[in-house]
Amino acid sequence: MTDFTTTRTVAPPAPRPPSPRRTRGVWLLVSGLLTLLLAAAALVAVAPLRQPLPAPTVTRTLPASTVIPGKAPTMPWPTSGQAALAVPGVASLGTSGEQKPVPIGSVAKVMTAYVILTAHPLDRGEPGPSLTVSAAQAAAYPAERARGESLVPVVAGARFTERQALQAVLLPSANNMARILAAWDAGSVEAFVAKMNETAASLGMTGTRYTDPAGLDPGTVSTAVDQVTLARTAMELPAFAEIVAQKTATLPVAGKVKNYNELVGRDGVVGIKTGSTDEAGGCLAFAAVVTVGGRKVTIVGAVLGQPGADTPVQLDRVFRVTRPLVRAAAAAIRVHQVVRAGDQVATVRGPLGAATTLDASTDVAVLGWPGLPVRLDVEVPTVPAQLPAGREHGQVSAVTGEGEPVSATLAAGAALDPPSTWDRIREHR
């Protein structure tokens, strides 16, 4: 009998399913790790966004100065004596001769009139207060006439308004009226002369010394440069400018008188004062008004020490050398563009390579002549992070030696935009 042995294969037991608590723990661990990783990535990405953007920087590209191009004008200066020319509000046109103190004759009466008008101001056409010729002043007239002085006739008790007295001083160059005005203002001629010298010092006229209000005394000396300084200042007084531009005037006692300055009314000349003595020669302080580019421009000058045997010759000489100076100065002055619309004035660099330019929005033009230096000033406020194209921001100004600034606004060429969030993150990767 055969014995059979039966072999039975027993399957391994099935694994136990994980408990719900264990599964939850794994997922919490994985989720926490992912959250930490995402938070870390977010911190890395956001960190650069928390840093403030640097402000845009401005770099000036326009030079600090320029020179009006062309050949500098050559002035027809007198061959003797000394002279000076200036264009108020622009610059000096130069000088000739040694600027040393010399007698100036009746050009001294410019200071006399200036002191009177600063102490007793007049508007245009205003007569002002009256003054009366004293008996002593009238009695001095015959002796003054015998000395050959330039005078107007006066009598005791004659009354002159301030304007009439100034007309007598500035047109027919009356020495006696200069002294009468001096005593009327300061109480004595000596006290008035002290005021003249104080005024000269206050104006910076370092080469000037007055010893009398008429200029007859050769001790009254000045330079052409100083007289230009005074003439410019005096012409700012409306009554002074009005009187010296007159060809004639009607005065008490004297009647109609003429202006000794024969250039008035020619070549734009509007004054100022002649002077002539043996010691001074022919002298003239002058002003002319010309139109340049639709603007009224004043030229002021002085010529001293022109030779001649007597007053008519001396004055003729000074007139002859002054007219070419006035004409040459008028021809030299022009309007010159020193910055043109669209000219780049500065560049602006923003963060991450952003950039634009600041350009002149209009032309900038100055009065002047070839060779005249012009200062160029640029003012740009802090540039914002965003600046649209064409937006005005800042200005450029041009200034001659003593002129007022002429300005134009600046405008952005292209738009300046701040970098995007993605650009900022990518920059710091």
XYZ file of C-alpha atoms in Angstrom:
429
model
C 0.000 0.000 0.000
C 1.504 3.088 -1.057
C 1.788 5.909 1.453
C 1.265 9.449 -0.016
C 2.487 12.601 1.733
C 0.556 15.762 0.879
C 2.499 19.117 0.796
C 0.396 22.286 1.273
C 1.727 25.732 0.429
C 0.684 28.311 2.951
C 0.336 31.953 1.604
C 2.019 34.695 3.650
C -0.302 36.782 5.604
C -1.539 39.976 3.879
C 0.121 43.179 5.151
C -1.877 45.138 7.520
C -3.229 48.360 6.054
C -1.622 51.494 7.563
C -3.576 53.020 10.231
C -5.311 56.314 9.452
C -3.209 58.044 12.086
C 0.082 57.020 10.431
C -1.034 58.141 6.952
C -2.049 61.500 8.266
C 1.324 62.008 9.887
C 3.231 61.338 6.675
C 1.178 63.773 4.718
C 1.583 66.393 7.398
C 5.355 65.953 7.245
C 5.451 66.211 3.453
C 3.114 69.181 3.439
C 5.211 70.948 6.061
C 8.376 70.410 4.067
C 6.728 71.753 0.911
C 5.426 74.755 2.797
C 8.875 75.488 4.174
C 10.397 75.160 0.727
C 7.794 77.470 -0.794
C 8.193 79.973 2.021
C 11.953 79.952 1.582
C 11.572 80.472 -2.158
C 9.120 83.289 -1.550
C 11.501 84.935 0.884
C 14.304 84.706 -1.650
C 12.073 86.211 -4.353
C 10.556 88.958 -2.210
C 13.773 90.030 -0.485
C 14.969 92.307 -3.329
C 11.521 93.880 -3.539
C 11.887 95.061 0.024
C 15.040 97.018 -0.817
C 14.332 100.635 -1.903
C 15.216 101.491 -5.451
C 18.143 103.893 -5.833
C 17.169 107.354 -7.062
C 17.917 108.126 -10.714
C 21.228 109.918 -11.221
C 21.718 112.986 -13.404
C 24.878 113.643 -15.396
C 25.276 117.035 -17.016
C 26.393 116.871 -20.642
C 26.181 120.600 -21.462
C 29.460 122.501 -20.872
C 29.577 125.021 -18.021
C 30.265 127.895 -20.407
C 30.585 128.812 -24.031
C 31.777 131.728 -26.142
C 29.684 133.437 -28.793
C 31.331 132.279 -32.012
C 32.835 134.590 -34.572
C 35.470 137.284 -34.706
C 35.390 139.658 -31.768
C 34.469 143.219 -32.812
C 37.219 145.779 -33.132
C 36.270 149.140 -31.648
C 37.540 152.351 -33.335
C 39.094 153.696 -30.142
C 40.447 157.256 -30.103
C 44.193 157.510 -30.603
C 44.627 159.839 -27.633
C 43.160 160.189 -24.170
C 41.126 157.350 -22.719
C 37.748 155.772 -23.366
C 35.415 153.046 -22.114
C 32.288 151.387 -23.501
C 29.682 149.163 -21.872
C 26.288 147.681 -22.602
C 24.378 147.614 -19.309
C 22.847 144.227 -18.723
C 25.335 142.558 -21.070
C 29.033 143.348 -20.528
C 31.844 145.797 -21.114
C 32.927 146.382 -24.701
C 36.389 147.372 -23.540
C 38.581 150.368 -22.840
C 41.377 152.294 -24.447
C 44.214 154.371 -23.056
C 45.581 154.286 -19.549
C 42.750 154.435 -17.050
C 44.380 156.976 -14.757
C 42.644 159.916 -13.009
C 42.581 163.010 -15.230
C 40.632 166.302 -15.216
C 37.136 165.807 -16.644
C 35.778 169.372 -16.927
C 32.011 169.717 -16.875
C 31.453 165.960 -17.063
C 31.666 166.399 -13.279
C 28.158 167.850 -13.444
C 26.784 164.333 -13.990
C 27.625 163.627 -10.354
C 26.200 167.002 -9.303
C 22.886 166.180 -10.949
C 22.924 162.627 -9.609
C 23.445 163.760 -6.015
C 20.665 166.340 -6.352
C 18.206 163.853 -7.838
C 18.921 161.148 -5.284
C 18.331 163.673 -2.477
C 15.359 165.324 -4.229
C 13.827 162.757 -6.617
C 11.742 163.876 -9.577
C 9.388 161.944 -11.809
C 9.335 162.553 -15.539
C 7.924 166.005 -16.242
C 7.763 166.940 -12.567
C 9.123 170.472 -11.855
C 10.060 169.790 -8.243
C 10.610 172.361 -5.492
C 11.789 175.908 -6.186
C 15.036 177.582 -5.245
C 15.776 181.305 -5.176
C 18.954 182.968 -6.404
C 20.466 184.966 -3.554
C 21.895 188.465 -3.877
C 25.410 187.123 -3.328
C 24.985 184.482 -6.002
C 23.681 187.031 -8.476
C 26.489 189.452 -7.586
C 29.088 186.780 -8.427
C 27.863 186.523 -12.003
C 29.960 189.361 -13.549
C 33.223 187.996 -12.154
C 32.349 184.476 -13.254
C 31.619 185.775 -16.721
C 34.889 187.681 -16.825
C 36.729 184.398 -16.166
C 35.110 182.920 -19.246
C 33.058 180.378 -17.375
C 30.093 178.574 -18.860
C 27.052 180.218 -17.220
C 23.396 181.082 -17.391
C 22.404 184.656 -16.513
C 20.785 185.039 -13.100
C 19.449 187.922 -11.025
C 18.781 188.200 -7.308
C 15.395 186.784 -6.395
C 15.037 184.705 -9.587
C 13.215 181.454 -8.891
C 14.140 178.203 -10.587
C 12.401 174.905 -10.155
C 14.676 171.972 -9.445
C 14.098 170.758 -13.001
C 15.010 174.128 -14.504
C 18.157 174.320 -12.390
C 19.167 170.833 -13.537
C 18.464 171.787 -17.140
C 20.782 174.773 -16.707
C 23.516 172.491 -15.341
C 23.175 169.661 -17.865
C 22.350 171.436 -21.145
C 24.298 174.744 -21.384
C 26.620 173.474 -18.606
C 26.107 176.394 -16.225
C 28.859 176.460 -13.595
C 27.045 179.085 -11.540
C 23.884 176.998 -11.341
C 25.920 173.955 -10.257
C 27.191 175.981 -7.311
C 23.709 177.401 -6.583
C 22.241 173.872 -6.541
C 25.075 172.639 -4.325
C 24.416 175.324 -1.695
C 20.652 174.756 -1.933
C 21.074 171.046 -1.223
C 23.903 170.892 1.333
C 24.080 174.412 2.771
C 27.470 175.106 1.222
C 29.501 174.150 -1.819
C 32.088 172.460 0.402
C 29.499 170.260 2.099
C 28.047 169.309 -1.267
C 31.469 168.326 -2.644
C 31.860 166.014 0.334
C 28.581 164.373 -0.656
C 29.853 163.982 -4.223
C 32.938 162.126 -3.009
C 30.932 159.960 -0.634
C 28.650 158.996 -3.499
C 31.613 158.219 -5.763
C 33.057 155.937 -3.105
C 29.728 154.160 -2.660
C 29.614 153.470 -6.408
C 33.134 152.022 -6.423
C 34.613 154.923 -8.414
C 38.110 154.429 -7.018
C 39.816 156.666 -9.581
C 37.590 159.684 -8.934
C 37.991 162.777 -6.764
C 35.726 165.852 -6.856
C 36.908 169.269 -5.686
C 34.023 171.358 -7.060
C 30.482 170.764 -8.376
C 31.156 172.334 -11.781
C 34.342 170.564 -12.892
C 36.139 173.851 -13.527
C 38.813 173.018 -10.985
C 41.466 170.712 -12.532
C 41.631 168.964 -9.169
C 38.337 167.260 -10.089
C 39.603 164.060 -11.724
C 38.248 160.708 -12.822
C 38.677 157.897 -15.336
C 36.597 156.857 -18.314
C 35.686 153.588 -16.573
C 34.462 155.452 -13.477
C 32.407 157.853 -15.562
C 30.763 154.943 -17.352
C 29.845 153.514 -13.948
C 28.268 156.824 -12.936
C 26.550 157.398 -16.283
C 24.909 153.981 -16.174
C 23.607 154.640 -12.686
C 22.421 158.169 -13.442
C 20.542 157.060 -16.550
C 18.373 154.858 -14.327
C 16.855 158.046 -12.866
C 13.868 158.984 -15.066
C 14.262 162.758 -14.670
C 17.996 162.647 -15.416
C 17.489 160.568 -18.573
C 14.684 162.891 -19.675
C 16.693 166.088 -19.217
C 19.954 164.973 -20.875
C 18.003 163.882 -23.967
C 16.621 167.396 -24.517
C 18.106 169.575 -27.231
C 16.771 172.820 -25.759
C 15.047 174.177 -22.659
C 13.506 177.474 -21.576
C 14.796 178.932 -18.305
C 14.029 181.994 -16.164
C 16.138 185.056 -17.077
C 18.122 183.181 -19.747
C 15.185 182.179 -21.930
C 15.863 179.426 -24.463
C 19.138 177.523 -24.019
C 20.727 174.787 -26.126
C 22.314 171.492 -25.203
C 26.089 171.571 -25.792
C 25.971 167.882 -26.705
C 25.559 168.018 -30.476
C 25.278 164.249 -30.751
C 21.885 164.117 -29.041
C 19.327 162.819 -31.524
C 21.963 161.328 -33.865
C 22.864 157.629 -34.030
C 20.503 156.967 -31.153
C 22.400 159.217 -28.722
C 20.223 160.261 -25.756
C 22.779 162.181 -23.648
C 24.747 162.664 -21.447
C 27.261 165.464 -20.753
C 30.101 167.356 -22.384
C 33.168 168.774 -20.674
C 36.061 170.945 -21.819
C 38.822 172.918 -20.144
C 42.463 173.578 -20.984
C 43.490 170.854 -18.543
C 40.792 168.317 -19.420
C 40.644 168.750 -23.184
C 37.458 167.514 -24.818
C 35.413 165.087 -22.728
C 32.063 163.378 -23.144
C 29.984 160.914 -21.196
C 27.354 159.528 -23.544
C 24.469 157.097 -23.875
C 22.756 155.738 -26.967
C 19.706 153.557 -27.378
C 19.515 151.141 -30.303
C 17.067 148.386 -31.234
C 18.459 144.862 -31.503
C 16.197 141.910 -32.165
C 13.147 143.949 -31.240
C 14.659 145.024 -27.899
C 15.849 148.429 -26.776
C 19.533 148.257 -25.861
C 21.478 151.032 -24.153
C 25.132 151.715 -24.891
C 27.035 153.835 -22.366
C 30.505 155.265 -22.805
C 32.977 157.968 -21.887
C 35.779 159.626 -23.836
C 38.267 161.851 -22.025
C 41.279 163.979 -22.907
C 40.712 164.852 -26.569
C 43.124 167.567 -27.730
C 42.236 171.062 -28.912
C 43.148 174.704 -28.351
C 39.714 175.771 -27.124
C 36.251 174.498 -26.291
C 34.820 174.383 -29.855
C 37.815 172.412 -31.155
C 37.923 170.137 -28.118
C 34.234 169.290 -28.361
C 34.429 168.805 -32.114
C 37.260 166.316 -31.582
C 35.400 164.390 -28.911
C 32.242 164.240 -31.049
C 34.239 162.982 -34.030
C 35.761 160.067 -32.110
C 32.552 159.213 -30.265
C 30.270 158.729 -33.262
C 32.301 155.811 -34.700
C 32.326 154.194 -31.264
C 28.551 154.369 -30.992
C 28.057 153.018 -34.500
C 30.547 150.178 -34.032
C 28.975 149.174 -30.724
C 25.488 149.196 -32.238
C 26.671 147.043 -35.151
C 28.372 144.544 -32.835
C 25.392 143.777 -30.613
C 23.247 140.937 -31.881
C 21.005 138.169 -30.574
C 22.890 134.876 -30.436
C 21.428 131.423 -29.775
C 23.665 129.590 -27.323
C 21.347 126.626 -26.687
C 18.895 125.323 -29.274
C 15.604 123.530 -28.733
C 16.290 119.804 -28.542
C 19.912 120.150 -27.418
C 20.782 117.499 -24.858
C 21.603 119.083 -21.511
C 21.854 116.051 -19.224
C 21.405 112.282 -19.080
C 19.368 110.444 -16.456
C 20.230 106.915 -15.346
C 17.613 104.935 -13.469
C 18.037 101.543 -11.740
C 18.617 98.385 -13.798
C 19.657 100.251 -16.922
C 16.686 102.588 -17.356
C 17.770 105.880 -18.951
C 16.598 109.046 -20.660
C 17.844 112.517 -21.514
C 16.868 116.019 -20.455
C 16.718 118.323 -23.478
C 16.141 122.048 -23.907
C 12.497 122.637 -24.761
C 13.105 126.014 -26.471
C 15.996 128.086 -27.805
C 18.073 130.121 -25.366
C 19.350 133.365 -26.904
C 21.418 136.179 -25.404
C 22.396 139.657 -26.450
C 26.082 139.996 -27.112
C 28.861 139.894 -29.647
C 31.378 137.333 -30.946
C 33.974 136.415 -28.359
C 31.739 137.220 -25.392
C 31.802 134.469 -22.728
C 28.433 133.030 -21.702
C 27.909 131.011 -18.525
C 25.509 128.082 -18.788
C 23.715 127.011 -15.618
C 21.668 123.821 -15.224
C 19.199 123.165 -12.420
C 17.602 119.722 -12.138
C 15.471 118.781 -9.113
C 15.495 115.202 -7.822
C 14.258 112.995 -10.658
C 11.300 110.725 -9.776
C 11.423 107.014 -10.548
C 8.914 107.553 -13.351
C 9.274 110.420 -15.820
C 7.037 110.382 -18.916
C 8.485 111.380 -22.273
C 8.203 115.136 -22.811
C 7.600 115.882 -19.130
C 9.251 119.187 -18.116
C 11.837 118.811 -15.380
C 14.531 121.397 -14.605
C 15.891 124.328 -16.585
C 18.954 125.618 -18.381
C 20.010 129.276 -18.166
C 22.488 131.423 -20.078
C 24.137 134.458 -18.470
C 26.556 136.990 -19.941
C 28.966 139.001 -17.812
C 26.330 141.109 -16.078
C 23.114 140.109 -17.780
C 19.965 138.616 -16.360
C 19.607 134.850 -16.895
C 17.742 133.729 -20.003
C 16.195 130.331 -19.351
C 14.461 127.398 -20.999
C 12.790 124.430 -19.361
C 14.149 120.912 -19.793
C 12.009 118.025 -20.989
C 12.521 114.262 -20.824
C 13.491 112.720 -24.157
C 12.244 109.143 -23.706
C 10.093 107.844 -20.884
C 11.896 106.810 -17.724
C 10.030 103.892 -16.103
C 10.838 102.020 -12.893
C 11.866 98.337 -13.320
C 9.124 95.699 -13.160
C 8.807 93.248 -10.260
C 10.098 90.417 -12.440
C 13.112 92.516 -13.515
C 13.961 93.212 -9.913
C 13.702 89.556 -8.914
C 15.674 88.376 -11.938
C 18.401 90.931 -11.252
C 19.007 89.327 -7.843
C 18.911 85.680 -8.923
